[in-house]
Amino acid sequence: MSKYYAKVVWNRGSDEQYTDNQYSRGHEWMFDGGVTVPASSSPHVVPLPYSVEANVDPEEAFVASLSSCHMLFFLAIAAKKKFIIDQYTDNAVGLMEKDSNGKIAMTKVILRPEVKFSGEKQPSLEQLEKMHHQSHEQCFIANSVKTEVITEIIA
């Protein structure tokens, strides 16, 4: 068993009343490796100027964590099969809408991995599909959520 930690810190601004609901949602995520990420609510959820558009919001982080987890397993699987990867790019998209229970949820995340291989050994489309399927099956994050995760391979 492993444990993972994140520290989330928000402070009310000295010029903010707070109870009028007009306060900054900007905050920080701090991780054990020393990285601090500026975070905020999404401007799609809380309008500007109360959201900080430049900061990462939880919805973006959710999509990124699914994409990152999938990629890390894909890289490991491809390396074991002796494929050489030069670049992996995923323009992932998350869809927020009402779910079957009428609750707003991230109902679907579409991964769009584009993988650039080098060397003589190149995977077939069938091999790519199998490696992406294995990556999805092994991804801890995908195994932890009810969101539908779809992989659309960019060849």
JSON list of C-alpha atoms in Angstrom, two decimals:
[
{"chain": "A", "resi": 1, "resn": "MET", "atom": "CA", "xyz": [0.00, 0.00, 0.00]},
{"chain": "A", "resi": 2, "resn": "SER", "atom": "CA", "xyz": [1.19, 3.50, -0.80]},
{"chain": "A", "resi": 3, "resn": "LYS", "atom": "CA", "xyz": [0.03, 6.89, 0.44]},
{"chain": "A", "resi": 4, "resn": "TYR", "atom": "CA", "xyz": [0.14, 10.11, -1.54]},
{"chain": "A", "resi": 5, "resn": "TYR", "atom": "CA", "xyz": [-0.09, 13.59, -0.10]},
{"chain": "A", "resi": 6, "resn": "ALA", "atom": "CA", "xyz": [-1.03, 16.99, -1.38]},
{"chain": "A", "resi": 7, "resn": "LYS", "atom": "CA", "xyz": [-1.29, 20.15, 0.67]},
{"chain": "A", "resi": 8, "resn": "VAL", "atom": "CA", "xyz": [-3.90, 22.66, -0.52]},
{"chain": "A", "resi": 9, "resn": "VAL", "atom": "CA", "xyz": [-3.73, 26.21, 0.87]},
{"chain": "A", "resi": 10, "resn": "TRP", "atom": "CA", "xyz": [-6.12, 29.13, 0.34]},
{"chain": "A", "resi": 11, "resn": "ASN", "atom": "CA", "xyz": [-5.99, 32.47, 2.12]},
{"chain": "A", "resi": 12, "resn": "ARG", "atom": "CA", "xyz": [-8.61, 35.22, 2.13]},
{"chain": "A", "resi": 13, "resn": "GLY", "atom": "CA", "xyz": [-7.32, 38.47, 0.70]},
{"chain": "A", "resi": 14, "resn": "SER", "atom": "CA", "xyz": [-7.13, 41.38, 3.15]},
{"chain": "A", "resi": 15, "resn": "ASP", "atom": "CA", "xyz": [-9.47, 43.40, 0.91]},
{"chain": "A", "resi": 16, "resn": "GLU", "atom": "CA", "xyz": [-12.06, 40.62, 0.59]},
{"chain": "A", "resi": 17, "resn": "GLN", "atom": "CA", "xyz": [-15.24, 40.47, 2.65]},
{"chain": "A", "resi": 18, "resn": "TYR", "atom": "CA", "xyz": [-15.71, 36.79, 1.73]},
{"chain": "A", "resi": 19, "resn": "THR", "atom": "CA", "xyz": [-19.34, 36.47, 2.88]},
{"chain": "A", "resi": 20, "resn": "ASP", "atom": "CA", "xyz": [-20.44, 38.43, -0.20]},
{"chain": "A", "resi": 21, "resn": "ASN", "atom": "CA", "xyz": [-19.08, 35.55, -2.34]},
{"chain": "A", "resi": 22, "resn": "GLN", "atom": "CA", "xyz": [-16.72, 37.94, -4.12]},
{"chain": "A", "resi": 23, "resn": "TYR", "atom": "CA", "xyz": [-13.36, 36.46, -3.21]},
{"chain": "A", "resi": 24, "resn": "SER", "atom": "CA", "xyz": [-10.49, 34.95, -5.15]},
{"chain": "A", "resi": 25, "resn": "ARG", "atom": "CA", "xyz": [-10.56, 31.22, -5.61]},
{"chain": "A", "resi": 26, "resn": "GLY", "atom": "CA", "xyz": [-6.81, 31.27, -6.27]},
{"chain": "A", "resi": 27, "resn": "HIS", "atom": "CA", "xyz": [-4.90, 28.87, -4.06]},
{"chain": "A", "resi": 28, "resn": "GLU", "atom": "CA", "xyz": [-1.85, 26.58, -4.10]},
{"chain": "A", "resi": 29, "resn": "TRP", "atom": "CA", "xyz": [-1.25, 22.87, -4.35]},
{"chain": "A", "resi": 30, "resn": "MET", "atom": "CA", "xyz": [1.97, 21.78, -2.63]},
{"chain": "A", "resi": 31, "resn": "PHE", "atom": "CA", "xyz": [3.57, 18.41, -3.21]},
{"chain": "A", "resi": 32, "resn": "ASP", "atom": "CA", "xyz": [6.16, 16.47, -1.21]},
{"chain": "A", "resi": 33, "resn": "GLY", "atom": "CA", "xyz": [8.83, 16.88, -3.89]},
{"chain": "A", "resi": 34, "resn": "GLY", "atom": "CA", "xyz": [8.78, 20.64, -3.33]},
{"chain": "A", "resi": 35, "resn": "VAL", "atom": "CA", "xyz": [6.67, 21.69, -6.31]},
{"chain": "A", "resi": 36, "resn": "THR", "atom": "CA", "xyz": [3.96, 24.28, -5.73]},
{"chain": "A", "resi": 37, "resn": "VAL", "atom": "CA", "xyz": [1.27, 24.62, -8.38]},
{"chain": "A", "resi": 38, "resn": "PRO", "atom": "CA", "xyz": [-0.93, 27.72, -8.58]},
{"chain": "A", "resi": 39, "resn": "ALA", "atom": "CA", "xyz": [-4.53, 26.51, -8.67]},
{"chain": "A", "resi": 40, "resn": "SER", "atom": "CA", "xyz": [-8.00, 28.00, -8.88]},
{"chain": "A", "resi": 41, "resn": "SER", "atom": "CA", "xyz": [-11.58, 27.19, -9.64]},
{"chain": "A", "resi": 42, "resn": "SER", "atom": "CA", "xyz": [-12.32, 26.95, -13.34]},
{"chain": "A", "resi": 43, "resn": "PRO", "atom": "CA", "xyz": [-13.60, 30.14, -15.00]},
{"chain": "A", "resi": 44, "resn": "HIS", "atom": "CA", "xyz": [-16.32, 27.85, -16.43]},
{"chain": "A", "resi": 45, "resn": "VAL", "atom": "CA", "xyz": [-17.54, 27.29, -12.85]},
{"chain": "A", "resi": 46, "resn": "VAL", "atom": "CA", "xyz": [-16.73, 30.54, -11.05]},
{"chain": "A", "resi": 47, "resn": "PRO", "atom": "CA", "xyz": [-16.58, 33.59, -13.34]},
{"chain": "A", "resi": 48, "resn": "LEU", "atom": "CA", "xyz": [-13.63, 35.93, -13.64]},
{"chain": "A", "resi": 49, "resn": "PRO", "atom": "CA", "xyz": [-12.25, 37.81, -11.75]},
{"chain": "A", "resi": 50, "resn": "TYR", "atom": "CA", "xyz": [-12.91, 35.37, -8.89]},
{"chain": "A", "resi": 51, "resn": "SER", "atom": "CA", "xyz": [-11.22, 32.50, -10.71]},
{"chain": "A", "resi": 52, "resn": "VAL", "atom": "CA", "xyz": [-7.61, 32.81, -11.81]},
{"chain": "A", "resi": 53, "resn": "GLU", "atom": "CA", "xyz": [-7.60, 31.78, -15.47]},
{"chain": "A", "resi": 54, "resn": "ALA", "atom": "CA", "xyz": [-3.82, 31.22, -15.60]},
{"chain": "A", "resi": 55, "resn": "ASN", "atom": "CA", "xyz": [-3.91, 28.72, -12.73]},
{"chain": "A", "resi": 56, "resn": "VAL", "atom": "CA", "xyz": [-4.62, 24.98, -13.00]},
{"chain": "A", "resi": 57, "resn": "ASP", "atom": "CA", "xyz": [-8.15, 24.05, -12.03]},
{"chain": "A", "resi": 58, "resn": "PRO", "atom": "CA", "xyz": [-9.25, 20.69, -10.55]},
{"chain": "A", "resi": 59, "resn": "GLU", "atom": "CA", "xyz": [-11.00, 19.67, -13.77]},
{"chain": "A", "resi": 60, "resn": "GLU", "atom": "CA", "xyz": [-7.86, 20.24, -15.86]},
{"chain": "A", "resi": 61, "resn": "ALA", "atom": "CA", "xyz": [-5.78, 18.39, -13.27]},
{"chain": "A", "resi": 62, "resn": "PHE", "atom": "CA", "xyz": [-8.21, 15.45, -13.41]},
{"chain": "A", "resi": 63, "resn": "VAL", "atom": "CA", "xyz": [-7.84, 15.21, -17.20]},
{"chain": "A", "resi": 64, "resn": "ALA", "atom": "CA", "xyz": [-4.05, 15.61, -16.95]},
{"chain": "A", "resi": 65, "resn": "SER", "atom": "CA", "xyz": [-3.74, 12.90, -14.28]},
{"chain": "A", "resi": 66, "resn": "LEU", "atom": "CA", "xyz": [-5.64, 10.39, -16.42]},
{"chain": "A", "resi": 67, "resn": "SER", "atom": "CA", "xyz": [-3.53, 11.29, -19.46]},
{"chain": "A", "resi": 68, "resn": "SER", "atom": "CA", "xyz": [-0.25, 11.20, -17.54]},
{"chain": "A", "resi": 69, "resn": "CYS", "atom": "CA", "xyz": [-1.01, 7.85, -15.88]},
{"chain": "A", "resi": 70, "resn": "HIS", "atom": "CA", "xyz": [-1.97, 6.30, -19.23]},
{"chain": "A", "resi": 71, "resn": "MET", "atom": "CA", "xyz": [1.19, 7.68, -20.87]},
{"chain": "A", "resi": 72, "resn": "LEU", "atom": "CA", "xyz": [3.51, 6.36, -18.15]},
{"chain": "A", "resi": 73, "resn": "PHE", "atom": "CA", "xyz": [2.12, 2.83, -18.52]},
{"chain": "A", "resi": 74, "resn": "PHE", "atom": "CA", "xyz": [2.28, 3.10, -22.32]},
{"chain": "A", "resi": 75, "resn": "LEU", "atom": "CA", "xyz": [5.96, 4.13, -22.18]},
{"chain": "A", "resi": 76, "resn": "ALA", "atom": "CA", "xyz": [6.76, 1.18, -19.91]},
{"chain": "A", "resi": 77, "resn": "ILE", "atom": "CA", "xyz": [4.90, -1.31, -22.10]},
{"chain": "A", "resi": 78, "resn": "ALA", "atom": "CA", "xyz": [6.50, -0.01, -25.32]},
{"chain": "A", "resi": 79, "resn": "ALA", "atom": "CA", "xyz": [9.99, -0.14, -23.77]},
{"chain": "A", "resi": 80, "resn": "LYS", "atom": "CA", "xyz": [9.47, -3.77, -22.74]},
{"chain": "A", "resi": 81, "resn": "LYS", "atom": "CA", "xyz": [8.51, -4.55, -26.32]},
{"chain": "A", "resi": 82, "resn": "LYS", "atom": "CA", "xyz": [11.71, -2.81, -27.52]},
{"chain": "A", "resi": 83, "resn": "PHE", "atom": "CA", "xyz": [9.92, 0.01, -29.37]},
{"chain": "A", "resi": 84, "resn": "ILE", "atom": "CA", "xyz": [11.83, 3.29, -29.26]},
{"chain": "A", "resi": 85, "resn": "ILE", "atom": "CA", "xyz": [9.65, 6.32, -28.52]},
{"chain": "A", "resi": 86, "resn": "ASP", "atom": "CA", "xyz": [10.98, 9.80, -29.26]},
{"chain": "A", "resi": 87, "resn": "GLN", "atom": "CA", "xyz": [7.86, 11.76, -28.33]},
{"chain": "A", "resi": 88, "resn": "TYR", "atom": "CA", "xyz": [4.45, 11.19, -26.79]},
{"chain": "A", "resi": 89, "resn": "THR", "atom": "CA", "xyz": [1.87, 14.00, -27.03]},
{"chain": "A", "resi": 90, "resn": "ASP", "atom": "CA", "xyz": [-1.69, 13.80, -25.79]},
{"chain": "A", "resi": 91, "resn": "ASN", "atom": "CA", "xyz": [-4.21, 16.58, -26.36]},
{"chain": "A", "resi": 92, "resn": "ALA", "atom": "CA", "xyz": [-6.69, 15.13, -23.88]},
{"chain": "A", "resi": 93, "resn": "VAL", "atom": "CA", "xyz": [-10.19, 16.57, -23.43]},
{"chain": "A", "resi": 94, "resn": "GLY", "atom": "CA", "xyz": [-12.62, 16.16, -20.55]},
{"chain": "A", "resi": 95, "resn": "LEU", "atom": "CA", "xyz": [-16.38, 16.55, -20.88]},
{"chain": "A", "resi": 96, "resn": "MET", "atom": "CA", "xyz": [-18.29, 18.00, -17.93]},
{"chain": "A", "resi": 97, "resn": "GLU", "atom": "CA", "xyz": [-22.05, 17.43, -18.03]},
{"chain": "A", "resi": 98, "resn": "LYS", "atom": "CA", "xyz": [-24.93, 15.93, -16.08]},
{"chain": "A", "resi": 99, "resn": "ASP", "atom": "CA", "xyz": [-24.48, 12.23, -15.44]},
{"chain": "A", "resi": 100, "resn": "SER", "atom": "CA", "xyz": [-27.19, 9.57, -15.37]},
{"chain": "A", "resi": 101, "resn": "ASN", "atom": "CA", "xyz": [-28.11, 10.67, -11.82]},
{"chain": "A", "resi": 102, "resn": "GLY", "atom": "CA", "xyz": [-28.51, 14.30, -12.88]},
{"chain": "A", "resi": 103, "resn": "LYS", "atom": "CA", "xyz": [-25.29, 15.40, -11.12]},
{"chain": "A", "resi": 104, "resn": "ILE", "atom": "CA", "xyz": [-22.66, 17.52, -12.83]},
{"chain": "A", "resi": 105, "resn": "ALA", "atom": "CA", "xyz": [-19.65, 15.26, -13.36]},
{"chain": "A", "resi": 106, "resn": "MET", "atom": "CA", "xyz": [-16.67, 14.68, -15.62]},
{"chain": "A", "resi": 107, "resn": "THR", "atom": "CA", "xyz": [-18.49, 12.05, -17.64]},
{"chain": "A", "resi": 108, "resn": "LYS", "atom": "CA", "xyz": [-15.92, 11.41, -20.32]},
{"chain": "A", "resi": 109, "resn": "VAL", "atom": "CA", "xyz": [-12.22, 11.95, -20.91]},
{"chain": "A", "resi": 110, "resn": "ILE", "atom": "CA", "xyz": [-10.90, 11.46, -24.40]},
{"chain": "A", "resi": 111, "resn": "LEU", "atom": "CA", "xyz": [-7.19, 10.72, -24.67]},
{"chain": "A", "resi": 112, "resn": "ARG", "atom": "CA", "xyz": [-5.66, 11.54, -28.05]},
{"chain": "A", "resi": 113, "resn": "PRO", "atom": "CA", "xyz": [-2.14, 10.15, -27.88]},
{"chain": "A", "resi": 114, "resn": "GLU", "atom": "CA", "xyz": [0.22, 10.78, -30.77]},
{"chain": "A", "resi": 115, "resn": "VAL", "atom": "CA", "xyz": [3.38, 8.72, -30.42]},
{"chain": "A", "resi": 116, "resn": "LYS", "atom": "CA", "xyz": [6.51, 9.19, -32.52]},
{"chain": "A", "resi": 117, "resn": "PHE", "atom": "CA", "xyz": [8.66, 6.10, -32.79]},
{"chain": "A", "resi": 118, "resn": "SER", "atom": "CA", "xyz": [12.15, 5.81, -34.21]},
{"chain": "A", "resi": 119, "resn": "GLY", "atom": "CA", "xyz": [14.30, 2.91, -35.28]},
{"chain": "A", "resi": 120, "resn": "GLU", "atom": "CA", "xyz": [13.50, 0.03, -37.56]},
{"chain": "A", "resi": 121, "resn": "LYS", "atom": "CA", "xyz": [10.96, -1.59, -35.25]},
{"chain": "A", "resi": 122, "resn": "GLN", "atom": "CA", "xyz": [7.64, 0.19, -35.74]},
{"chain": "A", "resi": 123, "resn": "PRO", "atom": "CA", "xyz": [4.37, -0.99, -34.17]},
{"chain": "A", "resi": 124, "resn": "SER", "atom": "CA", "xyz": [1.39, -1.89, -36.31]},
{"chain": "A", "resi": 125, "resn": "LEU", "atom": "CA", "xyz": [-1.96, -0.23, -35.62]},
{"chain": "A", "resi": 126, "resn": "GLU", "atom": "CA", "xyz": [-3.06, -3.48, -33.95]},
{"chain": "A", "resi": 127, "resn": "GLN", "atom": "CA", "xyz": [0.01, -3.41, -31.65]},
{"chain": "A", "resi": 128, "resn": "LEU", "atom": "CA", "xyz": [-0.63, 0.27, -30.82]},
{"chain": "A", "resi": 129, "resn": "GLU", "atom": "CA", "xyz": [-4.24, -0.47, -29.95]},
{"chain": "A", "resi": 130, "resn": "LYS", "atom": "CA", "xyz": [-3.19, -3.39, -27.75]},
{"chain": "A", "resi": 131, "resn": "MET", "atom": "CA", "xyz": [-0.55, -1.32, -25.91]},
{"chain": "A", "resi": 132, "resn": "HIS", "atom": "CA", "xyz": [-3.07, 1.49, -25.31]},
{"chain": "A", "resi": 133, "resn": "HIS", "atom": "CA", "xyz": [-5.65, -1.02, -24.08]},
{"chain": "A", "resi": 134, "resn": "GLN", "atom": "CA", "xyz": [-3.08, -2.51, -21.68]},
{"chain": "A", "resi": 135, "resn": "SER", "atom": "CA", "xyz": [-2.14, 1.00, -20.51]},
{"chain": "A", "resi": 136, "resn": "HIS", "atom": "CA", "xyz": [-5.77, 1.80, -19.77]},
{"chain": "A", "resi": 137, "resn": "GLU", "atom": "CA", "xyz": [-6.27, -1.48, -17.92]},
{"chain": "A", "resi": 138, "resn": "GLN", "atom": "CA", "xyz": [-3.21, -0.84, -15.73]},
{"chain": "A", "resi": 139, "resn": "CYS", "atom": "CA", "xyz": [-3.70, 2.90, -15.09]},
{"chain": "A", "resi": 140, "resn": "PHE", "atom": "CA", "xyz": [-4.33, 3.43, -11.37]},
{"chain": "A", "resi": 141, "resn": "ILE", "atom": "CA", "xyz": [-6.24, 6.65, -11.97]},
{"chain": "A", "resi": 142, "resn": "ALA", "atom": "CA", "xyz": [-8.54, 5.16, -14.64]},
{"chain": "A", "resi": 143, "resn": "ASN", "atom": "CA", "xyz": [-9.18, 2.25, -12.29]},
{"chain": "A", "resi": 144, "resn": "SER", "atom": "CA", "xyz": [-10.21, 4.72, -9.58]},
{"chain": "A", "resi": 145, "resn": "VAL", "atom": "CA", "xyz": [-12.91, 6.71, -11.39]},
{"chain": "A", "resi": 146, "resn": "LYS", "atom": "CA", "xyz": [-16.30, 6.10, -12.94]},
{"chain": "A", "resi": 147, "resn": "THR", "atom": "CA", "xyz": [-15.58, 8.49, -15.82]},
{"chain": "A", "resi": 148, "resn": "GLU", "atom": "CA", "xyz": [-15.60, 6.91, -19.26]},
{"chain": "A", "resi": 149, "resn": "VAL", "atom": "CA", "xyz": [-12.08, 7.07, -20.66]},
{"chain": "A", "resi": 150, "resn": "ILE", "atom": "CA", "xyz": [-11.69, 6.74, -24.43]},
{"chain": "A", "resi": 151, "resn": "THR", "atom": "CA", "xyz": [-8.43, 6.52, -26.33]},
{"chain": "A", "resi": 152, "resn": "GLU", "atom": "CA", "xyz": [-8.39, 7.88, -29.88]},
{"chain": "A", "resi": 153, "resn": "ILE", "atom": "CA", "xyz": [-4.99, 6.98, -31.34]},
{"chain": "A", "resi": 154, "resn": "ILE", "atom": "CA", "xyz": [-3.47, 9.69, -33.54]},
{"chain": "A", "resi": 155, "resn": "ALA", "atom": "CA", "xyz": [-1.30, 7.97, -36.14]}
]
